[in-house]
JSON list of C-alpha atoms in Angstrom, two decimals:
[
{"chain": "R", "resi": 1, "resn": "UNK", "atom": "CA", "xyz": [33.93, -2.56, -0.85]},
{"chain": "R", "resi": 2, "resn": "UNK", "atom": "CA", "xyz": [32.65, -2.07, 2.73]},
{"chain": "R", "resi": 3, "resn": "UNK", "atom": "CA", "xyz": [29.42, -0.04, 3.56]},
{"chain": "R", "resi": 4, "resn": "UNK", "atom": "CA", "xyz": [31.80, 2.39, 5.86]},
{"chain": "R", "resi": 5, "resn": "UNK", "atom": "CA", "xyz": [33.59, 3.39, 2.37]},
{"chain": "R", "resi": 6, "resn": "UNK", "atom": "CA", "xyz": [30.39, 4.81, 0.91]},
{"chain": "R", "resi": 7, "resn": "UNK", "atom": "CA", "xyz": [27.89, 5.80, 3.75]},
{"chain": "R", "resi": 8, "resn": "UNK", "atom": "CA", "xyz": [27.12, 9.36, 4.94]},
{"chain": "R", "resi": 9, "resn": "UNK", "atom": "CA", "xyz": [29.06, 9.65, 8.21]},
{"chain": "R", "resi": 10, "resn": "UNK", "atom": "CA", "xyz": [27.94, 11.44, 11.46]},
{"chain": "R", "resi": 11, "resn": "UNK", "atom": "CA", "xyz": [24.21, 11.04, 11.06]},
{"chain": "R", "resi": 12, "resn": "UNK", "atom": "CA", "xyz": [22.15, 12.13, 14.16]},
{"chain": "R", "resi": 13, "resn": "UNK", "atom": "CA", "xyz": [18.64, 11.10, 15.22]},
{"chain": "R", "resi": 14, "resn": "UNK", "atom": "CA", "xyz": [15.82, 12.87, 17.09]},
{"chain": "R", "resi": 15, "resn": "UNK", "atom": "CA", "xyz": [13.34, 11.88, 19.64]},
{"chain": "R", "resi": 16, "resn": "UNK", "atom": "CA", "xyz": [9.90, 10.71, 19.00]},
{"chain": "R", "resi": 17, "resn": "UNK", "atom": "CA", "xyz": [8.64, 14.00, 20.59]},
{"chain": "R", "resi": 18, "resn": "UNK", "atom": "CA", "xyz": [10.26, 16.11, 17.90]},
{"chain": "R", "resi": 19, "resn": "UNK", "atom": "CA", "xyz": [7.45, 18.38, 16.12]},
{"chain": "R", "resi": 20, "resn": "UNK", "atom": "CA", "xyz": [7.08, 17.47, 12.52]},
{"chain": "R", "resi": 21, "resn": "UNK", "atom": "CA", "xyz": [7.65, 21.21, 11.80]},
{"chain": "R", "resi": 22, "resn": "UNK", "atom": "CA", "xyz": [11.16, 20.79, 13.25]},
{"chain": "R", "resi": 23, "resn": "UNK", "atom": "CA", "xyz": [11.71, 17.60, 11.07]},
{"chain": "R", "resi": 24, "resn": "UNK", "atom": "CA", "xyz": [10.94, 19.48, 7.94]},
{"chain": "R", "resi": 25, "resn": "UNK", "atom": "CA", "xyz": [13.41, 22.25, 8.89]},
{"chain": "R", "resi": 26, "resn": "UNK", "atom": "CA", "xyz": [16.10, 19.76, 9.48]},
{"chain": "R", "resi": 27, "resn": "UNK", "atom": "CA", "xyz": [15.61, 17.88, 6.27]},
{"chain": "R", "resi": 28, "resn": "UNK", "atom": "CA", "xyz": [15.51, 21.37, 4.53]},
{"chain": "R", "resi": 29, "resn": "UNK", "atom": "CA", "xyz": [18.81, 22.43, 6.18]},
{"chain": "R", "resi": 30, "resn": "UNK", "atom": "CA", "xyz": [20.76, 19.30, 5.70]},
{"chain": "R", "resi": 31, "resn": "UNK", "atom": "CA", "xyz": [19.38, 18.49, 2.33]},
{"chain": "R", "resi": 32, "resn": "UNK", "atom": "CA", "xyz": [17.98, 15.01, 3.70]},
{"chain": "R", "resi": 33, "resn": "UNK", "atom": "CA", "xyz": [15.03, 13.02, 2.89]},
{"chain": "R", "resi": 34, "resn": "UNK", "atom": "CA", "xyz": [14.62, 10.89, 6.33]},
{"chain": "R", "resi": 35, "resn": "UNK", "atom": "CA", "xyz": [15.49, 11.33, 9.75]},
{"chain": "R", "resi": 36, "resn": "UNK", "atom": "CA", "xyz": [15.99, 8.39, 12.19]},
{"chain": "R", "resi": 37, "resn": "UNK", "atom": "CA", "xyz": [14.07, 8.46, 15.47]},
{"chain": "R", "resi": 38, "resn": "UNK", "atom": "CA", "xyz": [15.61, 7.31, 18.68]},
{"chain": "R", "resi": 39, "resn": "UNK", "atom": "CA", "xyz": [14.43, 6.66, 22.39]},
{"chain": "R", "resi": 40, "resn": "UNK", "atom": "CA", "xyz": [16.49, 5.36, 25.34]},
{"chain": "R", "resi": 41, "resn": "UNK", "atom": "CA", "xyz": [19.70, 5.47, 23.21]},
{"chain": "R", "resi": 42, "resn": "UNK", "atom": "CA", "xyz": [18.40, 3.02, 20.51]},
{"chain": "R", "resi": 43, "resn": "UNK", "atom": "CA", "xyz": [16.84, 3.51, 17.15]},
{"chain": "R", "resi": 44, "resn": "UNK", "atom": "CA", "xyz": [12.99, 3.06, 16.95]},
{"chain": "R", "resi": 45, "resn": "UNK", "atom": "CA", "xyz": [11.89, 4.14, 13.61]},
{"chain": "R", "resi": 46, "resn": "UNK", "atom": "CA", "xyz": [12.45, 6.64, 10.65]},
{"chain": "R", "resi": 47, "resn": "UNK", "atom": "CA", "xyz": [10.60, 9.65, 9.37]},
{"chain": "R", "resi": 48, "resn": "UNK", "atom": "CA", "xyz": [10.96, 10.23, 5.59]},
{"chain": "R", "resi": 49, "resn": "UNK", "atom": "CA", "xyz": [9.71, 13.22, 3.74]},
{"chain": "R", "resi": 50, "resn": "UNK", "atom": "CA", "xyz": [7.02, 11.17, 2.23]},
{"chain": "R", "resi": 51, "resn": "UNK", "atom": "CA", "xyz": [5.82, 10.21, 5.76]},
{"chain": "R", "resi": 52, "resn": "UNK", "atom": "CA", "xyz": [5.33, 13.69, 6.65]},
{"chain": "R", "resi": 53, "resn": "UNK", "atom": "CA", "xyz": [3.27, 14.16, 3.33]},
{"chain": "R", "resi": 54, "resn": "UNK", "atom": "CA", "xyz": [1.14, 11.00, 3.33]},
{"chain": "R", "resi": 55, "resn": "UNK", "atom": "CA", "xyz": [0.91, 10.37, 7.07]},
{"chain": "R", "resi": 56, "resn": "UNK", "atom": "CA", "xyz": [0.76, 14.12, 8.28]},
{"chain": "R", "resi": 57, "resn": "UNK", "atom": "CA", "xyz": [-0.12, 16.76, 5.82]},
{"chain": "R", "resi": 58, "resn": "UNK", "atom": "CA", "xyz": [-2.76, 14.65, 4.13]},
{"chain": "R", "resi": 59, "resn": "UNK", "atom": "CA", "xyz": [-4.46, 13.74, 7.42]},
{"chain": "R", "resi": 60, "resn": "UNK", "atom": "CA", "xyz": [-7.49, 15.46, 8.24]},
{"chain": "R", "resi": 61, "resn": "UNK", "atom": "CA", "xyz": [-6.38, 17.04, 11.52]},
{"chain": "R", "resi": 62, "resn": "UNK", "atom": "CA", "xyz": [-2.87, 17.76, 10.82]},
{"chain": "R", "resi": 63, "resn": "UNK", "atom": "CA", "xyz": [-1.23, 20.65, 12.84]},
{"chain": "R", "resi": 64, "resn": "UNK", "atom": "CA", "xyz": [2.58, 20.79, 12.19]},
{"chain": "R", "resi": 65, "resn": "UNK", "atom": "CA", "xyz": [3.12, 22.41, 15.75]},
{"chain": "R", "resi": 66, "resn": "UNK", "atom": "CA", "xyz": [1.31, 19.45, 17.41]},
{"chain": "R", "resi": 67, "resn": "UNK", "atom": "CA", "xyz": [2.09, 16.56, 15.37]},
{"chain": "R", "resi": 68, "resn": "UNK", "atom": "CA", "xyz": [5.13, 14.80, 16.54]},
{"chain": "R", "resi": 69, "resn": "UNK", "atom": "CA", "xyz": [7.78, 12.42, 15.00]},
{"chain": "R", "resi": 70, "resn": "UNK", "atom": "CA", "xyz": [6.20, 9.45, 16.56]},
{"chain": "R", "resi": 71, "resn": "UNK", "atom": "CA", "xyz": [2.69, 10.36, 14.77]},
{"chain": "R", "resi": 72, "resn": "UNK", "atom": "CA", "xyz": [4.24, 9.88, 11.36]},
{"chain": "R", "resi": 73, "resn": "UNK", "atom": "CA", "xyz": [7.31, 7.76, 11.58]},
{"chain": "R", "resi": 74, "resn": "UNK", "atom": "CA", "xyz": [7.72, 4.22, 10.18]},
{"chain": "R", "resi": 75, "resn": "UNK", "atom": "CA", "xyz": [8.02, 1.95, 13.28]},
{"chain": "R", "resi": 76, "resn": "UNK", "atom": "CA", "xyz": [10.86, -0.50, 13.30]},
{"chain": "R", "resi": 77, "resn": "UNK", "atom": "CA", "xyz": [14.10, -0.05, 11.83]},
{"chain": "R", "resi": 78, "resn": "UNK", "atom": "CA", "xyz": [16.45, -2.24, 9.48]},
{"chain": "R", "resi": 79, "resn": "UNK", "atom": "CA", "xyz": [20.21, -1.54, 9.60]},
{"chain": "R", "resi": 80, "resn": "UNK", "atom": "CA", "xyz": [23.57, -2.93, 8.19]},
{"chain": "R", "resi": 81, "resn": "UNK", "atom": "CA", "xyz": [26.72, -2.90, 9.69]},
{"chain": "R", "resi": 82, "resn": "UNK", "atom": "CA", "xyz": [29.57, -0.53, 8.77]},
{"chain": "R", "resi": 83, "resn": "UNK", "atom": "CA", "xyz": [31.92, -3.74, 8.08]},
{"chain": "R", "resi": 84, "resn": "UNK", "atom": "CA", "xyz": [29.18, -5.25, 5.75]},
{"chain": "R", "resi": 85, "resn": "UNK", "atom": "CA", "xyz": [30.19, -5.91, 2.02]},
{"chain": "R", "resi": 86, "resn": "UNK", "atom": "CA", "xyz": [28.21, -3.15, 0.04]},
{"chain": "R", "resi": 87, "resn": "UNK", "atom": "CA", "xyz": [26.91, -5.92, -1.93]},
{"chain": "R", "resi": 88, "resn": "UNK", "atom": "CA", "xyz": [25.20, -7.45, 1.12]},
{"chain": "R", "resi": 89, "resn": "UNK", "atom": "CA", "xyz": [23.59, -4.06, 2.24]},
{"chain": "R", "resi": 90, "resn": "UNK", "atom": "CA", "xyz": [22.42, -3.47, -1.34]},
{"chain": "R", "resi": 91, "resn": "UNK", "atom": "CA", "xyz": [20.73, -6.90, -1.47]},
{"chain": "R", "resi": 92, "resn": "UNK", "atom": "CA", "xyz": [19.05, -6.15, 1.96]},
{"chain": "R", "resi": 93, "resn": "UNK", "atom": "CA", "xyz": [17.75, -2.81, 0.56]},
{"chain": "R", "resi": 94, "resn": "UNK", "atom": "CA", "xyz": [16.49, -4.59, -2.67]},
{"chain": "R", "resi": 95, "resn": "UNK", "atom": "CA", "xyz": [14.59, -7.29, -0.46]},
{"chain": "R", "resi": 96, "resn": "UNK", "atom": "CA", "xyz": [12.93, -4.79, 1.69]},
{"chain": "R", "resi": 97, "resn": "UNK", "atom": "CA", "xyz": [12.50, -1.90, -0.90]},
{"chain": "R", "resi": 98, "resn": "UNK", "atom": "CA", "xyz": [14.33, 0.56, 1.07]},
{"chain": "R", "resi": 99, "resn": "UNK", "atom": "CA", "xyz": [16.03, 3.61, -0.28]},
{"chain": "R", "resi": 100, "resn": "UNK", "atom": "CA", "xyz": [18.13, 4.33, 2.77]},
{"chain": "R", "resi": 101, "resn": "UNK", "atom": "CA", "xyz": [19.53, 2.12, 5.46]},
{"chain": "R", "resi": 102, "resn": "UNK", "atom": "CA", "xyz": [21.08, 3.16, 8.81]},
{"chain": "R", "resi": 103, "resn": "UNK", "atom": "CA", "xyz": [24.54, 1.94, 9.53]},
{"chain": "R", "resi": 104, "resn": "UNK", "atom": "CA", "xyz": [25.70, 0.62, 12.98]},
{"chain": "R", "resi": 105, "resn": "UNK", "atom": "CA", "xyz": [29.13, -0.22, 14.50]},
{"chain": "R", "resi": 106, "resn": "UNK", "atom": "CA", "xyz": [30.07, -3.30, 16.56]},
{"chain": "R", "resi": 107, "resn": "UNK", "atom": "CA", "xyz": [28.70, -1.57, 19.63]},
{"chain": "R", "resi": 108, "resn": "UNK", "atom": "CA", "xyz": [25.36, -1.02, 17.99]},
{"chain": "R", "resi": 109, "resn": "UNK", "atom": "CA", "xyz": [25.59, 2.77, 17.72]},
{"chain": "R", "resi": 110, "resn": "UNK", "atom": "CA", "xyz": [24.44, 4.51, 14.64]},
{"chain": "R", "resi": 111, "resn": "UNK", "atom": "CA", "xyz": [27.50, 5.81, 12.62]},
{"chain": "R", "resi": 112, "resn": "UNK", "atom": "CA", "xyz": [25.88, 6.77, 9.34]},
{"chain": "R", "resi": 113, "resn": "UNK", "atom": "CA", "xyz": [23.25, 6.10, 6.57]},
{"chain": "R", "resi": 114, "resn": "UNK", "atom": "CA", "xyz": [23.74, 4.51, 3.26]},
{"chain": "R", "resi": 115, "resn": "UNK", "atom": "CA", "xyz": [21.63, 5.70, 0.44]},
{"chain": "R", "resi": 116, "resn": "UNK", "atom": "CA", "xyz": [20.80, 4.87, -3.22]},
{"chain": "R", "resi": 117, "resn": "UNK", "atom": "CA", "xyz": [22.65, 7.98, -4.07]},
{"chain": "R", "resi": 118, "resn": "UNK", "atom": "CA", "xyz": [25.80, 6.69, -2.00]},
{"chain": "R", "resi": 119, "resn": "UNK", "atom": "CA", "xyz": [25.56, 3.41, -3.82]},
{"chain": "R", "resi": 120, "resn": "UNK", "atom": "CA", "xyz": [25.06, 4.84, -7.33]},
{"chain": "R", "resi": 121, "resn": "UNK", "atom": "CA", "xyz": [28.41, 6.90, -6.76]},
{"chain": "R", "resi": 122, "resn": "UNK", "atom": "CA", "xyz": [30.58, 3.88, -5.68]},
{"chain": "R", "resi": 123, "resn": "UNK", "atom": "CA", "xyz": [29.06, 0.61, -6.64]},
{"chain": "R", "resi": 124, "resn": "UNK", "atom": "CA", "xyz": [29.44, -1.33, -10.08]},
{"chain": "R", "resi": 125, "resn": "UNK", "atom": "CA", "xyz": [26.81, -0.28, -12.53]},
{"chain": "R", "resi": 126, "resn": "UNK", "atom": "CA", "xyz": [25.18, -3.72, -12.45]},
{"chain": "R", "resi": 127, "resn": "UNK", "atom": "CA", "xyz": [24.56, -3.62, -8.74]},
{"chain": "R", "resi": 128, "resn": "UNK", "atom": "CA", "xyz": [23.19, -0.03, -8.97]},
{"chain": "R", "resi": 129, "resn": "UNK", "atom": "CA", "xyz": [20.78, -0.96, -11.75]},
{"chain": "R", "resi": 130, "resn": "UNK", "atom": "CA", "xyz": [19.27, -4.07, -9.96]},
{"chain": "R", "resi": 131, "resn": "UNK", "atom": "CA", "xyz": [19.02, -2.09, -6.40]},
{"chain": "R", "resi": 132, "resn": "UNK", "atom": "CA", "xyz": [17.27, 0.95, -8.17]},
{"chain": "R", "resi": 133, "resn": "UNK", "atom": "CA", "xyz": [14.77, -1.50, -10.10]},
{"chain": "R", "resi": 134, "resn": "UNK", "atom": "CA", "xyz": [14.09, -3.55, -6.80]},
{"chain": "R", "resi": 135, "resn": "UNK", "atom": "CA", "xyz": [13.65, -0.69, -4.55]},
{"chain": "R", "resi": 136, "resn": "UNK", "atom": "CA", "xyz": [11.66, 1.42, -7.06]},
{"chain": "R", "resi": 137, "resn": "UNK", "atom": "CA", "xyz": [9.33, -1.55, -8.01]},
{"chain": "R", "resi": 138, "resn": "UNK", "atom": "CA", "xyz": [5.57, -0.77, -7.10]},
{"chain": "R", "resi": 139, "resn": "UNK", "atom": "CA", "xyz": [4.52, -2.44, -4.01]}
]
């Protein structure tokens, strides 16, 4: 099975200058837990709902209208390719303890995201079990 067979398709990214309040609204509207951040036509990071809480809300001077995606995002990004075997992507997620992984095509354009939820619906039970254990392990 290939990543493209299980991923969420049509995922968009936002700029690093997007206010955190807007990120939260997008997450609520689309029922998602992360938003990729892009600049100059490439992915540069990711903001999760946890990032908003731990790096934003919990900080002393948090202002949701002035705090931008760049202030709370996790820098750097790990991806997989849409034509990768799902098992390869799962092992990559396990190794890095990631719950979500952006998916790129041959032109290095983001075409989707694969999440633990996607994997749980499509992968064999033993692969799902190992992935959940590894990704959820304490750091």
